[in-house]
Coordinates of C-alpha atoms in Angstrom, one line a residue:
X1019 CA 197.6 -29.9 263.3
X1020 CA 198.8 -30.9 259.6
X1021 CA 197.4 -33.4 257.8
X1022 CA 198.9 -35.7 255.6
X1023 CA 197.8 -34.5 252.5
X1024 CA 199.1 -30.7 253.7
X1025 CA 202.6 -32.2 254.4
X1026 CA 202.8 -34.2 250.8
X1027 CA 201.6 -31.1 249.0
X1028 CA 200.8 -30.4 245.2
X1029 CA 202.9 -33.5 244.5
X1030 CA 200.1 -35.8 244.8
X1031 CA 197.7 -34.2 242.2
X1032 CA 201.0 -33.7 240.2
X1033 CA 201.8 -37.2 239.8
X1034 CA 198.4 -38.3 239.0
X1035 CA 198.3 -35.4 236.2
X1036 CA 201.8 -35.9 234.8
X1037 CA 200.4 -40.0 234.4
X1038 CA 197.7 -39.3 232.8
X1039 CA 199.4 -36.1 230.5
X1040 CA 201.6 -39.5 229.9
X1041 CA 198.9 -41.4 228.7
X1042 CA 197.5 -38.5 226.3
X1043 CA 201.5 -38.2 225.0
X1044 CA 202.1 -41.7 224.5
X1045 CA 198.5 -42.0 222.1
X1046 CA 199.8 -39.1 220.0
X1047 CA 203.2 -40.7 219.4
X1048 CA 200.9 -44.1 218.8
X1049 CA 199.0 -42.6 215.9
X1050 CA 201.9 -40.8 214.1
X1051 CA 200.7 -42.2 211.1
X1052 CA 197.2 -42.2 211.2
X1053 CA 195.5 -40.1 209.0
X1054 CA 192.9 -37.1 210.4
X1055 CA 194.6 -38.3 213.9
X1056 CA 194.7 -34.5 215.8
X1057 CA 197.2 -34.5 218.2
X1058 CA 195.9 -33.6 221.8
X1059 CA 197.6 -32.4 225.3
X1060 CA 197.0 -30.7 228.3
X1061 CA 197.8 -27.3 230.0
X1062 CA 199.6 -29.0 232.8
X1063 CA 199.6 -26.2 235.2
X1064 CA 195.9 -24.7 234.0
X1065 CA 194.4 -28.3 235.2
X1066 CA 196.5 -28.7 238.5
X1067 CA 195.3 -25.2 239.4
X1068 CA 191.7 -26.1 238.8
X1069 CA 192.4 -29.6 240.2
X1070 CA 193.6 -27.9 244.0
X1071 CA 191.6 -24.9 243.9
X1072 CA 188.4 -27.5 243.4
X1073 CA 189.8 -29.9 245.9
X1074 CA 190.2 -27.1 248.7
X1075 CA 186.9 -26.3 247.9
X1076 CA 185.3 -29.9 247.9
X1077 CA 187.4 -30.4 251.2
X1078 CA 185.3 -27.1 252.7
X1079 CA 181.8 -28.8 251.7
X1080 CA 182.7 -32.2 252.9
X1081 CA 180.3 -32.8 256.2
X1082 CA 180.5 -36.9 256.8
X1083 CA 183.2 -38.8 256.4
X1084 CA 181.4 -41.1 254.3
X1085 CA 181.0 -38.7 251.2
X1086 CA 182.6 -40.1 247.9
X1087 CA 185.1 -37.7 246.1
X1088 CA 184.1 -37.6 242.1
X1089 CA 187.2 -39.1 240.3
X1090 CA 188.8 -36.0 238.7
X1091 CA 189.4 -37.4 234.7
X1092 CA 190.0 -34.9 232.0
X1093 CA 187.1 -33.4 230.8
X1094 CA 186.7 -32.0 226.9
X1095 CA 187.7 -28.6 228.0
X1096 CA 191.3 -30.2 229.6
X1097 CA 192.4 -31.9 226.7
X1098 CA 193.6 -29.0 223.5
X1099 CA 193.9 -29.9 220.1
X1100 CA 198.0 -28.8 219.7
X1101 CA 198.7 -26.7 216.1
X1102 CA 201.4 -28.2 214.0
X1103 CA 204.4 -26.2 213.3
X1104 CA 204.2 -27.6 209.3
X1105 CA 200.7 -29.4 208.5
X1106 CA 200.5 -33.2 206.9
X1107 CA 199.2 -33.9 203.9
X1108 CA 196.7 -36.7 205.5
X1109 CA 195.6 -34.2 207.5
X1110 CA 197.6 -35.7 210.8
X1111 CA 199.2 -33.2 213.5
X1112 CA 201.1 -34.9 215.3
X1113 CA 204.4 -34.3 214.7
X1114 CA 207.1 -37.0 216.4
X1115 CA 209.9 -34.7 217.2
X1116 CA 207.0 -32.5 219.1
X1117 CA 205.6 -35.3 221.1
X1118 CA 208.7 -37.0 221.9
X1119 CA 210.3 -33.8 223.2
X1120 CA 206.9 -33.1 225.4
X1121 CA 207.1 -36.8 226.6
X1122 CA 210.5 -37.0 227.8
X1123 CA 210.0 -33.3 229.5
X1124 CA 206.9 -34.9 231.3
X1125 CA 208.6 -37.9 232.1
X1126 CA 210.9 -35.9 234.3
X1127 CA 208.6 -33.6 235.9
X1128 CA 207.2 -37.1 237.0
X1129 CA 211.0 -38.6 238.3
X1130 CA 211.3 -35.2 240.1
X1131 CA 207.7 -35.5 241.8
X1132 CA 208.3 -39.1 242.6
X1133 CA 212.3 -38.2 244.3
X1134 CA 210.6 -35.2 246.5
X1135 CA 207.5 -37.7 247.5
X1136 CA 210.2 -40.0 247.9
X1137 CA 212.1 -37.7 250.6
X1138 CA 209.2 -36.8 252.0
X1139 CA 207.9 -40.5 252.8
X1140 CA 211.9 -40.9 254.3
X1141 CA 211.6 -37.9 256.6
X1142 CA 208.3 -39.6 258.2
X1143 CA 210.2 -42.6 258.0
X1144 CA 212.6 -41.2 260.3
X1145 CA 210.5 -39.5 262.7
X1146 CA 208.2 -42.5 263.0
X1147 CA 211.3 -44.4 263.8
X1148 CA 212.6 -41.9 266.2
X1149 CA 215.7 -41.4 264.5

């Protein structure tokens, strides 16, 4: 029998990650201007990888339903320093064009993951409804 998390897929985990790659986007673009600020991201599909194959692996070991699942945050080995294609004096790599770019590719990995989520909740919908 499928379970729910089966039929909604990767989507989940993507959503959560592509949030928080959000966050990590949006605090480089904040500190454009700080000095010594090093501009940080994450290997989106390195962590989702690691993020399923660990939750496949969690969901083999789990023996009462009662067991808490550890919240998955980004560790110091998720989030990369990112080079800068021409350095700053201050010392500062974050460039705007860079981060901007990345943030508005993000942000529609995240509209595309929500619309397929979306169909998939409407396709329940339906059955539930007997339609």
């Amino acid at each position: 029998m499928a379970t729910f998390q089966n039929y909604l897929g990767i989507h989940e985990s993507s959503l959560y990650l592509q949030s928080r790659r959000a966050e990590v986007l949006a605090s480089n673009l904040a500190n454009v201007d700080t000095p010594a600020y090093k501009a940080r991201d994450i290997d989106f599909r390195q962590v989702l990888q690691a993020e399923n194959s660990a939750a496949s692996n969690a969901f083999m070991q789990i023996s009462r339903t009662g067991h808490i699942q550890p919240d998955s945050e980004f560790s110091g080995d998720e989030l990369q320093y990112r080079n800068p294609y021409q350095a700053s004096v201050d010392g500062n790599t974050v460039e705007h064009q860079v981060e901007l770019a990345a943030y508005s590719d993000n942000a529609m990995r995240y509209l595309a993951s929500l619309r397929i989520l979306g169909g998939k909740f409407n396709t329940l919908n339906t059955a539930i409804r007997g339609q």
